[in-house]
GROMACS .gro file of C-alpha atoms in nm:
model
  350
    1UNK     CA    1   3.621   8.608  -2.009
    2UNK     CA    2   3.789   8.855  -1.789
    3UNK     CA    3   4.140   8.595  -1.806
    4UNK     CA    4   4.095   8.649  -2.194
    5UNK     CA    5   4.064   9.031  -2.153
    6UNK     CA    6   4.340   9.053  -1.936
    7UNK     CA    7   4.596   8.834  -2.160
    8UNK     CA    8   4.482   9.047  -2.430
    9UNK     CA    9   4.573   9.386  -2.293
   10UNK     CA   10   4.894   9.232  -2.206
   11UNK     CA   11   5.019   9.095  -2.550
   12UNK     CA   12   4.936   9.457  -2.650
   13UNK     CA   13   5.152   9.626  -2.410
   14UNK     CA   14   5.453   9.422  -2.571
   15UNK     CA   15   5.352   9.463  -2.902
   16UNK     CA   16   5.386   9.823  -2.833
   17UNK     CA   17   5.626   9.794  -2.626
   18UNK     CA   18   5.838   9.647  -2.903
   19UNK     CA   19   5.708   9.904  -3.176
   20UNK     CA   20   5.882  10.192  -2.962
   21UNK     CA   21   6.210  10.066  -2.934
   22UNK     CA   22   6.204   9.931  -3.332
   23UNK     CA   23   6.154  10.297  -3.377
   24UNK     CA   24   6.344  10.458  -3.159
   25UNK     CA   25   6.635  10.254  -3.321
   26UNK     CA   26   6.519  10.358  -3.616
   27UNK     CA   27   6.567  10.758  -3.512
   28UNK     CA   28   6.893  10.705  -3.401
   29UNK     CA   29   7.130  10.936  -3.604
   30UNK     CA   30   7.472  10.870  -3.743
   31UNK     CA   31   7.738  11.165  -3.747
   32UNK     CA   32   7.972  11.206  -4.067
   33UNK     CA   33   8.312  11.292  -3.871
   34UNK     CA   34   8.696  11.328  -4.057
   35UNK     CA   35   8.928  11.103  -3.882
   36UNK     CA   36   9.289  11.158  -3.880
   37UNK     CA   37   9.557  10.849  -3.703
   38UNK     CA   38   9.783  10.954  -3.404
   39UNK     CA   39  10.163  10.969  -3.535
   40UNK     CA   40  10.456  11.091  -3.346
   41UNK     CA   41  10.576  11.424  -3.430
   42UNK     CA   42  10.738  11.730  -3.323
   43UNK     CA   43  10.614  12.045  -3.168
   44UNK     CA   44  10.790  12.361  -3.045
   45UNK     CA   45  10.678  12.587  -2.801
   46UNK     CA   46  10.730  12.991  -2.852
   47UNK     CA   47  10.716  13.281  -2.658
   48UNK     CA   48  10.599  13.536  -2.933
   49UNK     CA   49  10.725  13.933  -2.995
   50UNK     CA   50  10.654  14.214  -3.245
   51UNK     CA   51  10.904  14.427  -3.359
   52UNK     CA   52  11.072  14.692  -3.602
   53UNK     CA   53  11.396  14.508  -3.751
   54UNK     CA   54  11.725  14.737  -3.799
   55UNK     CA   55  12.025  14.644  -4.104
   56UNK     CA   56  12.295  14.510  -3.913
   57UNK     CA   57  12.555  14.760  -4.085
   58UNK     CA   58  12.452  15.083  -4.236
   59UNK     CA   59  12.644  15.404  -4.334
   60UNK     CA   60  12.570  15.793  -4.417
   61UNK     CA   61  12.814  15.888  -4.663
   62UNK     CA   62  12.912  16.258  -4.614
   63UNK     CA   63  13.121  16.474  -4.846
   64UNK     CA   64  13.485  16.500  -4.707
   65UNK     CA   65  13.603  16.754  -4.923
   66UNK     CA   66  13.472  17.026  -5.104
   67UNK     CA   67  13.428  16.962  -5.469
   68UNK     CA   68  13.218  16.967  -5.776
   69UNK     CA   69  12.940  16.678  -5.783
   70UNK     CA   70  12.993  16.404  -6.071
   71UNK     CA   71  12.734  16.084  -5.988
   72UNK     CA   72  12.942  15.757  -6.074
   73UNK     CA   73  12.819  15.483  -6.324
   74UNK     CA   74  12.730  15.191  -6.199
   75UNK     CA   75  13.013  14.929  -6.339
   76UNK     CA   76  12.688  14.607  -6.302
   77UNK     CA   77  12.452  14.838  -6.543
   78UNK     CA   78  12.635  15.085  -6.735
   79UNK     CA   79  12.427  15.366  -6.574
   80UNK     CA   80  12.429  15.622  -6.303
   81UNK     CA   81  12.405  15.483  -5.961
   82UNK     CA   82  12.057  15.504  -5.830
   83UNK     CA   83  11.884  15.385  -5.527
   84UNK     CA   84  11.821  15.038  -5.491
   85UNK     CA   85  12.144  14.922  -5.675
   86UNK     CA   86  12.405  14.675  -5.478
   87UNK     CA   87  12.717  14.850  -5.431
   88UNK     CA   88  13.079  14.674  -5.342
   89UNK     CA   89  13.291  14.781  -5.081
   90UNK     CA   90  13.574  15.037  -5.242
   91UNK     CA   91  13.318  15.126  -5.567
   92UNK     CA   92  13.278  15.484  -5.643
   93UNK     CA   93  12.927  15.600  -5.615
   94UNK     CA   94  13.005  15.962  -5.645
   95UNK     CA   95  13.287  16.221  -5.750
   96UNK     CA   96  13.356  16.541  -5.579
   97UNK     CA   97  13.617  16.694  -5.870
   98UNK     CA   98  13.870  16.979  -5.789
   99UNK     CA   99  14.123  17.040  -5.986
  100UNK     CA  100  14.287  17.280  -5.771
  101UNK     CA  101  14.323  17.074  -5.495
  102UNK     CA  102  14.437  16.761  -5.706
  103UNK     CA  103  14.753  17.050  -5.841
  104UNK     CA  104  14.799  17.110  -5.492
  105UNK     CA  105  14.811  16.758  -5.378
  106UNK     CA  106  15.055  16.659  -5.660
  107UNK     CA  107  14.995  16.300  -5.621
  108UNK     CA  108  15.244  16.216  -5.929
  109UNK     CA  109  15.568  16.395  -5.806
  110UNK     CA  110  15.518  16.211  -5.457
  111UNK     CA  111  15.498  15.894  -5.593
  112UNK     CA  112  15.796  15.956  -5.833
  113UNK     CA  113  15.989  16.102  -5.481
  114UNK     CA  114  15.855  15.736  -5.314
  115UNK     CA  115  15.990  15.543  -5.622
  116UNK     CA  116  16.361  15.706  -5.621
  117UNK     CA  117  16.367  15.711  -5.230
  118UNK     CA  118  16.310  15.368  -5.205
  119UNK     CA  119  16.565  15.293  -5.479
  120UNK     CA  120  16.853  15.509  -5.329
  121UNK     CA  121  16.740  15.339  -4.905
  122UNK     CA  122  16.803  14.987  -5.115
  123UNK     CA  123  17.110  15.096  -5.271
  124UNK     CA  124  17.286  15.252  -4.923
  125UNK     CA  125  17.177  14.916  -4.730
  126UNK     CA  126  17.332  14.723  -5.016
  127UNK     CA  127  17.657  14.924  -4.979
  128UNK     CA  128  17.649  14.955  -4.608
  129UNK     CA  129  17.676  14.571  -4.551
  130UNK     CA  130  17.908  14.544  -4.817
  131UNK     CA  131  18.151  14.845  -4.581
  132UNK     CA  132  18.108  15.091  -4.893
  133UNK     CA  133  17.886  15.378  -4.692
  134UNK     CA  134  17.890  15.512  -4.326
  135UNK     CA  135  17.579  15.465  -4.091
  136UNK     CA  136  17.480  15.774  -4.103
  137UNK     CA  137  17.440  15.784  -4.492
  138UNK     CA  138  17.210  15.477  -4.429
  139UNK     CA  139  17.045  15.627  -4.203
  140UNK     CA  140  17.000  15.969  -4.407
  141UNK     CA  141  16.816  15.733  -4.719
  142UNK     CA  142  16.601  15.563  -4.503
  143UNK     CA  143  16.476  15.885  -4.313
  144UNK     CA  144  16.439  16.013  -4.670
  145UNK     CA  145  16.264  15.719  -4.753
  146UNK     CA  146  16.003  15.705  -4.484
  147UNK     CA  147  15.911  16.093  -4.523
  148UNK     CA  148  15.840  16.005  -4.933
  149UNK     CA  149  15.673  15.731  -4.818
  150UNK     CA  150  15.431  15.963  -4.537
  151UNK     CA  151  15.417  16.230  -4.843
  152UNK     CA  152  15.281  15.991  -5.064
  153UNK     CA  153  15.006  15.803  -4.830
  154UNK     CA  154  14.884  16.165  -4.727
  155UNK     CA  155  14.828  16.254  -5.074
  156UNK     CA  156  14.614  15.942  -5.151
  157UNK     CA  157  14.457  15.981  -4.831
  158UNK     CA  158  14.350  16.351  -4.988
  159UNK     CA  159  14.247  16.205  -5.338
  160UNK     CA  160  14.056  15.970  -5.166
  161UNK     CA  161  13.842  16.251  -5.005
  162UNK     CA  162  13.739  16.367  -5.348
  163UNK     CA  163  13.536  16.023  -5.401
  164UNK     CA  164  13.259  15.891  -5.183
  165UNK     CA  165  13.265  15.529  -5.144
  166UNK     CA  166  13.153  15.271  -4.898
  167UNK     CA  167  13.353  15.016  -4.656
  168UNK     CA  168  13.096  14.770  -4.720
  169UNK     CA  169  12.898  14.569  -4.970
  170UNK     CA  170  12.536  14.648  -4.941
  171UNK     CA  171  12.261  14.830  -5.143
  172UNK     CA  172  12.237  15.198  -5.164
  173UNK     CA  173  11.903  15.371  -5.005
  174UNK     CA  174  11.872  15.718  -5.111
  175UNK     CA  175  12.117  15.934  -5.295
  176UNK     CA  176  11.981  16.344  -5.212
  177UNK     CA  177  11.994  16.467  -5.543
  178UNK     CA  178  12.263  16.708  -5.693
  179UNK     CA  179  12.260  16.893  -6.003
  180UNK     CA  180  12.582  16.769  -6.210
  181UNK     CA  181  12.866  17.017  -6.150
  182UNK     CA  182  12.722  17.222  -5.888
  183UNK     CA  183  13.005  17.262  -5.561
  184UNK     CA  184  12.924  17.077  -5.254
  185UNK     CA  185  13.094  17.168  -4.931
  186UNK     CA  186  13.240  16.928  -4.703
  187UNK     CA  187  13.015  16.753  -4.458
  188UNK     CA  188  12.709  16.721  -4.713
  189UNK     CA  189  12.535  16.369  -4.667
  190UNK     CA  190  12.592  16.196  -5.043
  191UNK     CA  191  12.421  15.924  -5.029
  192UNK     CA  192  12.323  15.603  -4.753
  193UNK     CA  193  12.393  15.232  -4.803
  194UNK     CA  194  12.308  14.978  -4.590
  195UNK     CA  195  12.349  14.588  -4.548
  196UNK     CA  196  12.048  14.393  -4.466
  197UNK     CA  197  12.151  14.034  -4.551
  198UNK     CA  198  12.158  14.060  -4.161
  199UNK     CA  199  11.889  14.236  -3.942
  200UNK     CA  200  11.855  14.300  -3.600
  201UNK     CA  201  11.554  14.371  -3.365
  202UNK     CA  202  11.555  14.397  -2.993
  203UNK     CA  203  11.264  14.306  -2.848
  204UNK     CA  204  11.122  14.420  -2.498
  205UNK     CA  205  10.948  14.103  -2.296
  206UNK     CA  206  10.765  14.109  -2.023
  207UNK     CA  207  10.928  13.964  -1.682
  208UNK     CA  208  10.766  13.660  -1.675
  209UNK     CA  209  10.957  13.453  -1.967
  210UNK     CA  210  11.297  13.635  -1.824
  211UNK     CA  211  11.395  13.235  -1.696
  212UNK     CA  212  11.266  13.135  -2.041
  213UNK     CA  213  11.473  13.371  -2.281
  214UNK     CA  214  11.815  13.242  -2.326
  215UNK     CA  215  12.096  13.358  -2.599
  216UNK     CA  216  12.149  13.093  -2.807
  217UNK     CA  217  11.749  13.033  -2.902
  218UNK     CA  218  11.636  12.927  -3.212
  219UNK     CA  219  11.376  13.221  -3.378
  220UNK     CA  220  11.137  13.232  -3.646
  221UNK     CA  221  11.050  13.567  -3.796
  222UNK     CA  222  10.759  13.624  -3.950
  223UNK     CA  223  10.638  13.923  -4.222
  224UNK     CA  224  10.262  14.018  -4.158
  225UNK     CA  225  10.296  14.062  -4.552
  226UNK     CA  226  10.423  13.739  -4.610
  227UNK     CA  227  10.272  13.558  -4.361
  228UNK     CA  228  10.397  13.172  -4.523
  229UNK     CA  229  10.762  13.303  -4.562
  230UNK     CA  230  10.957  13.299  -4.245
  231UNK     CA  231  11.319  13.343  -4.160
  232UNK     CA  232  11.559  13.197  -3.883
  233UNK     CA  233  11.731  13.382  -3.668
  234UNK     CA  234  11.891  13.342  -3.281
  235UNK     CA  235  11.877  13.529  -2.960
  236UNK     CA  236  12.250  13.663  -2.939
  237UNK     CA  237  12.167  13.874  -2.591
  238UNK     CA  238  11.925  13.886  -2.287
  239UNK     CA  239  11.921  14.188  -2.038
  240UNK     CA  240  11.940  14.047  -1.703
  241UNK     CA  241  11.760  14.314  -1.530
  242UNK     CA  242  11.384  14.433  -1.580
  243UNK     CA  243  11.309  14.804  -1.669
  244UNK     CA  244  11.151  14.951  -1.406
  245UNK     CA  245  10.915  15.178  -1.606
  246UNK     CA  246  10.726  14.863  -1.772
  247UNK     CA  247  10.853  14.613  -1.563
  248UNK     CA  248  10.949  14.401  -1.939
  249UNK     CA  249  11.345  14.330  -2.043
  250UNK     CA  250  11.539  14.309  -2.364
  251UNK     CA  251  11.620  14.076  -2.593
  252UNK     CA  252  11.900  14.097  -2.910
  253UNK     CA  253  11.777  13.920  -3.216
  254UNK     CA  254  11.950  13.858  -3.539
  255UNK     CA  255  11.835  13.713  -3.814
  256UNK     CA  256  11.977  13.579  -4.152
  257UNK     CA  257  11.813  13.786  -4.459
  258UNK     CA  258  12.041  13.632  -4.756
  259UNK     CA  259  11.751  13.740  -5.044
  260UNK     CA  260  11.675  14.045  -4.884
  261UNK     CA  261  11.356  13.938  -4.821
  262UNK     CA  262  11.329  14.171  -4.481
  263UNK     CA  263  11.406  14.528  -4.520
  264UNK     CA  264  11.492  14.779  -4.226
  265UNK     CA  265  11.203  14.968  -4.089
  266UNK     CA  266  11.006  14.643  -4.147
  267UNK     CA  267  10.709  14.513  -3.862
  268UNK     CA  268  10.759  14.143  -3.781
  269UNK     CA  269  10.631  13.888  -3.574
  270UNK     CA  270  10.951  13.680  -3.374
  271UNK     CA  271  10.847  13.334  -3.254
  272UNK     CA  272  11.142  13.241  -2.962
  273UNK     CA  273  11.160  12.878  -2.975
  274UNK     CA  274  11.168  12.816  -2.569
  275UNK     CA  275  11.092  12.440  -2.585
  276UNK     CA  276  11.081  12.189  -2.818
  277UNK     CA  277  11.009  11.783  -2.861
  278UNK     CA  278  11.071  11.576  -3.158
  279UNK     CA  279  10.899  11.198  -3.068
  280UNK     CA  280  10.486  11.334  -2.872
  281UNK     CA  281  10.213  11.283  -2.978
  282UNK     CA  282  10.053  11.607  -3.128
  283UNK     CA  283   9.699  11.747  -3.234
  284UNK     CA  284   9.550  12.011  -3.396
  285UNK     CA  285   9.493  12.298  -3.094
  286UNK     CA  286   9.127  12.364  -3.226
  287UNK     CA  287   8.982  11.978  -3.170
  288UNK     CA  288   9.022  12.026  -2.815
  289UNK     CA  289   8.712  12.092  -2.631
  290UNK     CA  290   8.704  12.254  -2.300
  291UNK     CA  291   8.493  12.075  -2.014
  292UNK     CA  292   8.403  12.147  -1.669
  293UNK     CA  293   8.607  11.745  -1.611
  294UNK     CA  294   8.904  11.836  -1.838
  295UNK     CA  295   9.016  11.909  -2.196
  296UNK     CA  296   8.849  11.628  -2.358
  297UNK     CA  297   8.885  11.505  -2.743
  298UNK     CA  298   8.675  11.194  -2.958
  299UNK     CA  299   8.808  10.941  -3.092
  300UNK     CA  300   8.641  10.629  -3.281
  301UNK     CA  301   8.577  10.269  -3.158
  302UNK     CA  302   8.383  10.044  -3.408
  303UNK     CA  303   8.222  10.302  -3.582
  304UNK     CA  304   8.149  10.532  -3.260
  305UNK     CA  305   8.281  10.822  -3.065
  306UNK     CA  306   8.463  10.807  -2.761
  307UNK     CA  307   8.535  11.075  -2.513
  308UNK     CA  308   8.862  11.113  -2.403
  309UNK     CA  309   8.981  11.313  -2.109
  310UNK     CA  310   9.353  11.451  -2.209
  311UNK     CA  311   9.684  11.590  -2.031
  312UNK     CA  312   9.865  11.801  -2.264
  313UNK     CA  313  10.211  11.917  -2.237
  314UNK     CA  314  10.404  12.164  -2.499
  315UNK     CA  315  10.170  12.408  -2.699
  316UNK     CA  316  10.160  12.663  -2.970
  317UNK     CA  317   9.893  12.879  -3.165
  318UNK     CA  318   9.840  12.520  -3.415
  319UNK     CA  319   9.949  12.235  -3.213
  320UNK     CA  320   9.909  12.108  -2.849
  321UNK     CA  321  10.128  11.773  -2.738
  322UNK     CA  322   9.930  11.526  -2.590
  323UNK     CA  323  10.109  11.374  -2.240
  324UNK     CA  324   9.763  11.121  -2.114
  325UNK     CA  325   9.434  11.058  -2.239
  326UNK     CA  326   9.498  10.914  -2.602
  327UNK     CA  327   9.777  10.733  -2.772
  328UNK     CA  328   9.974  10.643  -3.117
  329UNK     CA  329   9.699  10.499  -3.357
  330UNK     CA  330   9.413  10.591  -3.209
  331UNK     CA  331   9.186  10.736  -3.487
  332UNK     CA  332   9.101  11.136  -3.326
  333UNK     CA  333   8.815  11.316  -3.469
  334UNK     CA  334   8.917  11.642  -3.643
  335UNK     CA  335   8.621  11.720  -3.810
  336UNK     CA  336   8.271  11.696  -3.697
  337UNK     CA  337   8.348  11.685  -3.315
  338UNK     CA  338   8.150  11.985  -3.228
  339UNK     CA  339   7.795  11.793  -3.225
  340UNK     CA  340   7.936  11.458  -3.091
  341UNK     CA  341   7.840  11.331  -2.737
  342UNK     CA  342   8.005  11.030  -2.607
  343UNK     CA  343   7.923  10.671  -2.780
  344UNK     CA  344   7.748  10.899  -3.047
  345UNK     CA  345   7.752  10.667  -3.399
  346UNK     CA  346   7.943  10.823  -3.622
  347UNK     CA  347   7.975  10.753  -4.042
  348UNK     CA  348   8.342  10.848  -4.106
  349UNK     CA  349   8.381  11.029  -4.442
  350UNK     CA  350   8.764  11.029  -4.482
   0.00000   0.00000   0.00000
């Protein structure tokens, strides 16, 4: 009796015994993760600045004679100039007229004087080699000549002063306004222009990437307004020496603004390429989780997740590169990691 007892009680231990694992199997849950396969790529590293960006060339166009204000037409619209409109190099934005000054200057008569100088210095050099006039009358034409010819450039170089132009194409950025006719003394600011096809910012750095910063740099410039539109530009100078105030040095950045895209006064973010690899392999910076054994990241091995300790190399704010730990075609979780533990089952949705 007692032998059939204790047979009994045994059988019912494995019964049970079997019962709990059956359902502890049957608790076991699966993860939905995103998967994404290792590739080689490219990643650049930056050392990142803010700051205010300048128009390469720029100009305040004062009044350089006194005269009576006449705003020029625009020849591209048929209007007045205004702010905002492009402006060539040479073009007339605005008159200064004085008639008084133009009588004075007598620009006609001294280009008549040039034209018959320059006739009678031909004719005496003609003669002269042909033994029909002395030296000294060739040299009496061509002194009358060249004081025709100084008469005449001074007297353009006095028109001139009655018309306020630029030496440069750009765009014009404020014009004070004038009240048509009224006299303006010399020395009056007319009107500013500027060329920002090109901007400039100089950046200040602090002394730890001085070894990094190098002229010659690749740089990506950044709007906060426009944060997917960027625009390349290059280091052209470095300061070699550190202020001593903030202990930070300067950099000289210019970048290419062909639309316009960047205007002066402007607040940008400058990425400084300092590094860069074309053939790693590279992974989205936010899959990395941070242990007290490493940086670690999942990846999946028949239809579970496997921890992987990593060495990475070359990093920005997106992307890390990837040295040890993982290689090409190994399937990395991206989404779903944060719940995973090692040899968790996962059910991968994409």
């Amino acid at each position: 009796m007692k032998n059939y007892l204790g047979a009994f009680l045994i059988l019912g231990l494995v019964f049970i015994s079997c019962d709990d694992s059956d359902f502890e199997e049957s608790l076991e849950i699966t993860i939905p993760v995103n998967i994404q396969e290792l590739k080689q790529g490219s990643i650049e590293e930056f050392v990142t600045a803010t700051a205010d960006i300048f128009a390469v060339k720029k100009a305040a166009l004062l009044s350089q004679s006194e005269g009576y204000y006449r705003l020029a037409q625009n020849p591209q619209t048929g209007q007045s100039f205004k702010p905002g409109d492009k402006v060539k190099a040479g073009n007339t934005i605005i008159f200064l007229d004085n008639p008084e000054l133009e009588n004075n200057i007598a620009f006609e008569s001294k280009q008549l004087n040039l034209d018959i100088s320059q006739r009678e210095y031909d004719k005496q050099k003609s003669l002269y080699e042909k033994g029909g006039v002395t030296l000294r009358e060739l040299k009496n034409a061509e002194s009358m000549y060249i004081e025709a010819r100084y008469a005449y450039d001074n007297a353009r170089i006095q028109l001139a002063k009655l018309k306020v132009s630029p030496s440069f194409d750009g765009i014009i950025t404020s014009i004070p306004y004038y009240t048509k006719g009224v006299l303006v003394a010399a020395g009056q600011l007319m009107a500013n222009v500027m060329d920002y096809s090109t901007v400039y910012s100089d950046v200040s750095l602090p002394a730890k990437e001085l070894g990094r910063i190098e002229a010659g740099q690749q740089v990506i410039a950044t709007q906060y307004n426009m944060p997917g539109d960027t625009l390349q530009g290059v280091v052209e100078q470095v300061d070699p020496a550190l202020d001593m105030q903030n202990r930070s040095f300067n950099a000289h950045i210019v970048i290419d603004n062909p639309e316009n895209k960047l205007r002066p006064g402007m607040y940008v973010k400058l990425d400084i390429v300092v590094a860069s690899k074309d053939s790693s392999i590279v992974i989205p910076k936010d899959i990395i989780l941070s242990k007290r054994r490493g940086k670690t990241v999942f990846v999946i091995e028949k239809n579970a997740a496997q921890e992987r300790i990593i060495t990475t190399g070359l990093e920005n704010e997106q992307m890390v590169e990837v040295l040890n730990g993982i290689k090409k075609g190994d399937r990395i979780v991206i989404k779903g990691f944060e719940t995973l533990r090692d040899r968790s089952k996962v059910k991968i949705v994409r």
